[in-house]
Short mmCIF file of C-alpha atoms and ligand atoms in Angstrom, two decimals:
data_model
loop_
_atom_site.label_atom_id
_atom_site.label_comp_id
_atom_site.label_asym_id
_atom_site.label_seq_id
_atom_site.Cartn_x
_atom_site.Cartn_y
_atom_site.Cartn_z
CA MET V 203 98.61 -8.76 -41.24
CA PRO V 204 98.39 -5.33 -39.50
CA LYS V 205 101.66 -3.41 -39.72
CA ASP V 206 100.81 -0.97 -36.93
CA PRO V 207 102.27 -2.55 -33.68
CA GLU V 208 99.32 -1.32 -31.60
CA ARG V 209 96.80 -2.95 -33.99
CA LEU V 210 98.91 -6.09 -34.22
CA ARG V 211 99.05 -6.30 -30.42
CA ALA V 212 95.26 -5.86 -30.14
CA THR V 213 94.68 -8.44 -32.85
CA LEU V 214 96.92 -11.00 -31.20
CA LEU V 215 95.42 -10.38 -27.76
CA ALA V 216 91.91 -10.93 -29.20
CA TYR V 217 93.09 -14.10 -30.88
CA VAL V 218 94.65 -15.44 -27.62
CA GLU V 219 91.49 -14.57 -25.72
CA ALA V 220 89.42 -16.46 -28.28
CA LEU V 221 91.69 -19.50 -27.89
CA ARG V 222 91.45 -19.27 -24.11
CA CYS V 223 87.66 -19.20 -24.35
CA THR V 224 87.75 -22.52 -26.19
CA GLY V 225 89.57 -23.94 -23.16
CA ARG V 226 93.10 -23.79 -24.63
CA GLN V 227 95.69 -23.60 -21.81
CA SER V 228 98.76 -23.04 -23.94
CA VAL V 229 99.96 -22.09 -27.44
CA ARG V 230 102.97 -23.42 -29.20
CA LEU V 231 105.32 -20.97 -30.88
CA ARG V 232 108.40 -21.36 -32.97
CA SER V 233 111.47 -19.78 -31.40
CA GLY V 234 111.52 -17.04 -34.06
CA TRP V 235 107.92 -16.12 -33.29
CA ARG V 236 108.68 -16.11 -29.56
CA ARG V 237 111.45 -13.54 -30.02
CA GLY V 238 109.23 -11.38 -32.20
CA LEU V 239 106.31 -11.53 -29.84
CA SER V 240 108.49 -10.79 -26.80
CA SER V 241 109.70 -7.56 -28.36
CA LEU V 242 106.13 -6.72 -29.34
CA PHE V 243 104.74 -7.25 -25.88
CA LEU V 244 107.65 -6.11 -23.65
CA PRO V 245 106.36 -2.54 -23.39
CA ILE V 246 102.93 -3.70 -22.21
CA GLN V 247 103.78 -6.65 -19.95
CA GLY V 248 100.81 -7.48 -17.78
CA ALA V 249 98.30 -6.31 -20.38
CA VAL V 250 96.96 -9.84 -20.70
CA SER V 251 95.21 -10.51 -17.43
CA ARG V 252 95.08 -14.29 -17.78
CA PRO V 253 97.80 -15.18 -20.30
CA LEU V 254 98.04 -18.59 -21.90
CA SER V 255 101.28 -20.39 -21.14
CA VAL V 256 103.66 -20.51 -24.09
CA VAL V 257 105.27 -23.79 -25.07
CA GLN V 258 108.25 -23.58 -27.39
CA ALA V 259 107.63 -26.31 -29.93
CA PRO V 260 107.19 -26.48 -33.67
CA LEU V 261 103.56 -26.44 -34.72
CA PRO V 262 102.68 -28.54 -37.77
CA LYS V 263 102.26 -26.24 -40.81
CA GLU V 264 98.64 -27.19 -41.37
CA ASN V 265 97.82 -26.17 -37.78
CA GLN V 266 99.35 -22.74 -37.90
CA PRO V 267 96.67 -20.08 -38.01
CA SER V 268 97.85 -17.45 -40.45
CA LEU V 269 98.30 -13.96 -39.08
CA GLU V 270 96.30 -12.68 -42.02
CA SER V 271 93.37 -14.70 -40.80
CA ILE V 272 93.33 -12.86 -37.49
CA ALA V 273 93.36 -9.38 -38.97
CA THR V 274 89.73 -9.14 -37.83
CA PRO V 275 89.63 -10.11 -34.19
CA PRO V 276 86.96 -12.72 -33.42
CA SER V 277 84.22 -11.70 -31.00
CA VAL V 278 85.05 -13.07 -27.56
CA PRO V 279 82.33 -14.72 -25.46
CA PRO V 280 82.30 -13.90 -21.75
CA GLU V 281 84.52 -15.91 -19.44
CA PRO V 282 82.58 -18.75 -17.81
CA THR V 283 82.59 -18.79 -14.03
CA ASP V 284 81.29 -22.32 -13.56
CA ARG V 285 84.11 -24.35 -15.06
CA PRO V 286 84.78 -26.49 -11.93
CA GLU V 287 80.98 -26.93 -11.50
CA ARG V 288 80.59 -28.28 -15.03
CA ALA V 289 83.51 -30.67 -14.52
CA ARG V 290 82.06 -31.86 -11.24
CA ARG V 291 78.61 -32.46 -12.75
CA LEU V 292 80.08 -34.31 -15.71
CA GLU V 293 82.09 -36.53 -13.40
CA ALA V 294 78.99 -37.30 -11.35
CA LEU V 295 77.15 -38.19 -14.55
CA ARG V 296 80.08 -40.31 -15.72
CA GLN V 297 79.98 -42.31 -12.50
CA THR V 298 76.18 -42.84 -12.94
CA THR V 299 76.63 -44.15 -16.48
CA ALA V 300 79.52 -46.38 -15.42
CA GLY V 301 77.10 -48.62 -13.54
CA CYS V 302 74.16 -48.32 -15.95
CA ARG V 303 72.39 -51.56 -16.89
CA ARG V 304 69.36 -50.12 -18.65
CA CYS V 305 70.22 -52.26 -21.68
CA PRO V 306 71.13 -55.61 -20.09
CA HIS V 307 72.39 -57.10 -23.37
CA LEU V 308 74.80 -54.20 -23.91
CA ALA V 309 75.87 -54.08 -20.23
CA ALA V 310 76.77 -57.78 -20.50
CA PHE V 311 78.74 -57.28 -23.74
CA ARG V 312 80.66 -54.08 -23.00
CA SER V 313 84.19 -53.91 -21.55
CA GLN V 314 83.29 -50.53 -20.10
CA VAL V 315 80.96 -47.58 -20.61
CA VAL V 316 82.39 -45.01 -23.04
CA PHE V 317 81.14 -41.79 -21.53
CA GLY V 318 82.75 -38.99 -23.51
CA VAL V 319 85.85 -36.85 -23.40
CA GLY V 320 86.90 -33.24 -23.76
CA ASN V 321 86.55 -29.80 -22.41
CA PRO V 322 83.60 -29.28 -20.01
CA HIS V 323 83.40 -25.75 -21.40
CA ALA V 324 83.63 -26.73 -25.06
CA ARG V 325 81.90 -24.46 -27.54
CA LEU V 326 81.70 -27.34 -30.00
CA LEU V 327 80.49 -30.87 -29.36
CA PHE V 328 80.86 -33.78 -31.81
CA THR V 329 78.69 -36.81 -31.36
CA GLY V 330 78.70 -40.14 -33.20
CA GLU V 331 76.42 -43.07 -32.80
CA ALA V 332 78.14 -45.63 -30.57
CA PRO V 333 81.55 -46.84 -29.49
CA GLY V 334 83.35 -49.45 -31.65
CA ALA V 335 85.70 -52.21 -30.57
CA GLU V 336 88.70 -49.91 -30.01
CA GLU V 337 86.62 -47.38 -28.11
CA ASP V 338 85.19 -50.14 -25.93
CA ARG V 339 88.74 -51.31 -25.17
CA GLN V 340 90.15 -47.86 -24.42
CA GLY V 341 87.07 -46.32 -22.83
CA GLU V 342 87.25 -43.19 -25.03
CA PRO V 343 85.11 -42.25 -28.06
CA PHE V 344 86.66 -41.87 -31.47
CA VAL V 345 90.08 -43.40 -30.86
CA GLY V 346 90.17 -45.89 -33.79
CA PRO V 347 91.03 -44.95 -37.39
CA ALA V 348 87.86 -42.86 -37.76
CA GLY V 349 88.67 -41.09 -34.48
CA LYS V 350 92.21 -40.30 -35.72
CA LEU V 351 90.64 -38.70 -38.81
CA LEU V 352 88.26 -36.72 -36.60
CA THR V 353 91.23 -35.48 -34.62
CA ARG V 354 92.89 -34.29 -37.85
CA MET V 355 89.62 -32.57 -38.89
CA ILE V 356 89.61 -30.75 -35.53
CA GLN V 357 93.21 -29.72 -35.93
CA ALA V 358 92.50 -28.44 -39.45
CA MET V 359 89.98 -26.10 -37.79
CA GLY V 360 92.85 -24.66 -35.71
CA LEU V 361 91.69 -26.46 -32.58
CA GLN V 362 92.91 -29.38 -30.57
CA ARG V 363 90.92 -32.43 -29.52
CA GLU V 364 91.08 -31.12 -25.94
CA ASP V 365 89.30 -27.91 -27.00
CA VAL V 366 86.07 -29.66 -28.01
CA TYR V 367 83.86 -32.38 -26.45
CA ILE V 368 83.48 -35.76 -28.16
CA ALA V 369 80.71 -38.23 -27.31
CA ASN V 370 78.38 -40.84 -28.69
CA ILE V 371 74.65 -41.29 -28.35
CA LEU V 372 75.08 -44.86 -27.11
CA LYS V 373 77.57 -45.25 -24.33
CA CYS V 374 78.00 -49.00 -24.70
CA ARG V 375 79.32 -50.89 -27.70
CA PRO V 376 76.47 -52.59 -29.63
CA ASP V 377 76.69 -56.32 -29.00
CA LEU V 378 77.51 -58.89 -31.70
CA PRO V 379 77.26 -62.71 -31.84
CA PRO V 380 80.46 -64.31 -30.48
CA GLY V 381 83.29 -64.29 -33.06
CA THR V 382 81.63 -61.68 -35.25
CA PRO V 383 84.17 -59.09 -36.39
CA GLY V 384 83.45 -55.38 -36.82
CA ASN V 385 80.78 -53.24 -35.25
CA ARG V 386 77.02 -53.05 -35.34
CA LYS V 387 74.83 -50.02 -35.90
CA PRO V 388 72.83 -49.23 -32.75
CA ALA V 389 69.09 -49.84 -32.97
CA PRO V 390 66.79 -46.77 -32.65
CA GLU V 391 65.37 -48.09 -29.37
CA GLU V 392 68.89 -48.54 -27.96
CA MET V 393 69.70 -44.95 -28.82
CA ASP V 394 66.39 -43.77 -27.30
CA THR V 395 67.26 -45.54 -24.08
CA CYS V 396 70.70 -43.96 -23.82
CA LEU V 397 69.95 -40.54 -25.27
CA PRO V 398 69.03 -38.96 -21.88
CA TYR V 399 72.73 -39.25 -20.89
CA LEU V 400 73.86 -37.27 -23.93
CA ARG V 401 71.07 -34.72 -23.36
CA GLU V 402 72.39 -34.28 -19.82
CA GLN V 403 76.00 -33.91 -21.09
CA ILE V 404 74.82 -31.25 -23.49
CA SER V 405 72.83 -29.39 -20.82
CA ILE V 406 75.96 -29.35 -18.60
CA ILE V 407 78.46 -28.35 -21.29
CA ARG V 408 76.08 -25.97 -23.15
CA PRO V 409 78.01 -26.09 -26.44
CA GLU V 410 77.25 -23.42 -28.99
CA ILE V 411 77.16 -25.99 -31.82
CA ILE V 412 76.64 -29.72 -32.00
CA VAL V 413 77.99 -31.67 -35.01
CA ALA V 414 76.24 -34.97 -35.63
CA LEU V 415 78.62 -37.37 -37.32
CA GLY V 416 76.77 -39.70 -39.68
CA ALA V 417 73.18 -40.55 -40.48
CA THR V 418 72.71 -42.88 -37.50
CA ALA V 419 73.73 -40.17 -35.02
CA LEU V 420 71.46 -37.68 -36.79
CA GLU V 421 68.55 -40.16 -36.58
CA GLY V 422 69.27 -40.86 -32.95
CA LEU V 423 69.20 -37.17 -32.12
CA THR V 424 66.33 -36.01 -34.29
CA GLY V 425 64.45 -39.03 -35.64
CA LEU V 426 65.19 -37.76 -39.14
CA ARG V 427 65.97 -40.45 -41.70
CA LYS V 428 66.68 -38.25 -44.68
CA GLY V 429 70.36 -39.12 -44.86
CA ILE V 430 73.37 -36.87 -44.54
CA SER V 431 73.59 -35.92 -48.21
CA ALA V 432 70.18 -34.27 -48.01
CA LEU V 433 70.77 -32.45 -44.72
CA ARG V 434 74.47 -31.66 -44.47
CA GLY V 435 75.35 -28.02 -44.60
CA THR V 436 72.05 -27.09 -42.91
CA PHE V 437 71.78 -26.08 -39.26
CA LEU V 438 69.00 -27.97 -37.48
CA ASP V 439 68.07 -27.65 -33.80
CA PHE V 440 68.62 -29.94 -30.84
CA GLN V 441 67.31 -28.75 -27.49
CA GLY V 442 67.75 -25.16 -28.64
CA THR V 443 71.37 -25.76 -29.77
CA PRO V 444 72.28 -25.49 -33.50
CA LEU V 445 72.91 -28.96 -34.83
CA LEU V 446 74.92 -29.49 -38.04
CA PRO V 447 74.90 -32.95 -39.59
CA THR V 448 77.88 -34.12 -41.63
CA PHE V 449 79.36 -37.37 -42.84
CA HIS V 450 80.92 -39.75 -40.32
CA PRO V 451 84.70 -39.90 -40.59
CA SER V 452 84.52 -43.66 -41.17
CA TYR V 453 82.50 -42.95 -44.29
CA LEU V 454 85.34 -40.78 -45.55
CA LEU V 455 87.79 -43.56 -44.81
CA HIS V 456 85.72 -46.09 -46.80
CA LYS V 457 85.06 -43.65 -49.64
CA PRO V 458 88.23 -41.56 -50.12
CA ASP V 459 86.69 -39.06 -52.52
CA LEU V 460 88.06 -35.53 -52.65
CA ARG V 461 84.57 -33.99 -53.26
CA LEU V 462 83.30 -35.78 -50.16
CA LYS V 463 86.17 -34.48 -48.10
CA ARG V 464 85.45 -30.97 -49.41
CA GLN V 465 81.81 -31.25 -48.42
CA VAL V 466 82.75 -32.22 -44.87
CA TRP V 467 85.28 -29.43 -44.78
CA GLU V 468 82.65 -26.94 -46.00
CA ASP V 469 80.42 -28.06 -43.11
CA LEU V 470 83.31 -27.43 -40.66
CA LEU V 471 83.95 -24.02 -42.22
CA LEU V 472 80.27 -23.21 -41.45
CA VAL V 473 80.94 -24.20 -37.86
CA MET V 474 84.08 -22.06 -37.71
CA GLU V 475 82.20 -19.08 -39.09
CA ARG V 476 79.39 -19.51 -36.54
CA LEU V 477 81.97 -19.71 -33.73
CA ASN V 478 83.84 -16.71 -35.09
CA LEU V 479 87.04 -18.77 -35.30
CA PRO V 480 89.82 -17.33 -37.47
CA ILE V 481 89.86 -18.79 -41.01
CA SER V 482 92.84 -18.34 -43.25
CA GLU V 483 92.66 -18.32 -47.05
CA ARG V 484 94.63 -21.53 -46.98
CA GLN V 485 92.02 -23.15 -44.71
CA ARG V 486 89.21 -21.92 -47.04
CA GLY V 487 90.93 -23.73 -49.91
CA PHE V 488 91.35 -27.20 -48.33
CA PHE V 489 90.26 -30.03 -50.58
CA LEU V 490 89.45 -27.77 -53.53
CA THR V 491 90.26 -29.49 -56.83
CA LYS V 492 92.90 -27.72 -58.88
CA SER V 493 91.44 -26.63 -62.26
S1 LIG P 173 73.78 -48.10 -23.73
FE1 LIG P 173 73.38 -46.41 -22.30
S2 LIG P 173 71.43 -46.87 -21.40
FE2 LIG P 173 72.16 -48.75 -22.31
S3 LIG P 173 73.33 -49.82 -20.66
FE3 LIG P 173 74.78 -48.57 -21.79
S4 LIG P 173 74.91 -46.64 -20.66
FE4 LIG P 173 73.03 -47.65 -20.03
#
């Protein structure tokens, strides 16, 4: 952590700017931190042109970015000027999908279309394959057990769910015979039919990185059937946007293997590096086996 107050101020300002560019509207600070930061910034009040609001609340330990990790300020992308426009276009697209009946069997089975959720200006977009039962009920992707794990993964990156965008290739839950429990993998032709909606979401949001969660999502986006083990950790391309495949959170839930968790975490570290997000030594060591 820089000891020189000027350097510390500059570092913190760069960090806050980087957070703001991910769409973050507020940061949480412990009361002790608030007092320290107040004294640090009192002489230069007004130096932050568009400050984030500060919420006094304890931040879970695993979510606290270390000050060491921000010693090198991340590069800050330019401020977007079309935030309301992106939100308006996404809402118009959402309304279009809400009445979509391109797949009559899915339209008849669904409770509702599960469009996607998150920041219209997200730098990072996660996509899975299709909504499950819980997503179909709530109308939001990744809200079941796998979704909760995805949220924890996002938080481990130092972000919040609201900072990113989360979607699926298929917007309707794949149908099942009456009384059949669980969920079904979407068929390639079903994903092909619905993919234009995700393409449009991506062209509106213009994320810097897309993470494909699971082999089915990867196949739906690229046609590749090599499996995640062969392709994870490698940036591919989707419509000119870097695409990183990794395991689906539900796979991690079914196979609670520390090495698997580490592999997924290493993929997310690659994403963080590409996005110039601060990474602490503690974050770098997540899921490493103790020798
Ligand atoms: S899956 Fe997609 S294309 Fe098919 S009915 Fe639902 S929204 Fe329309």
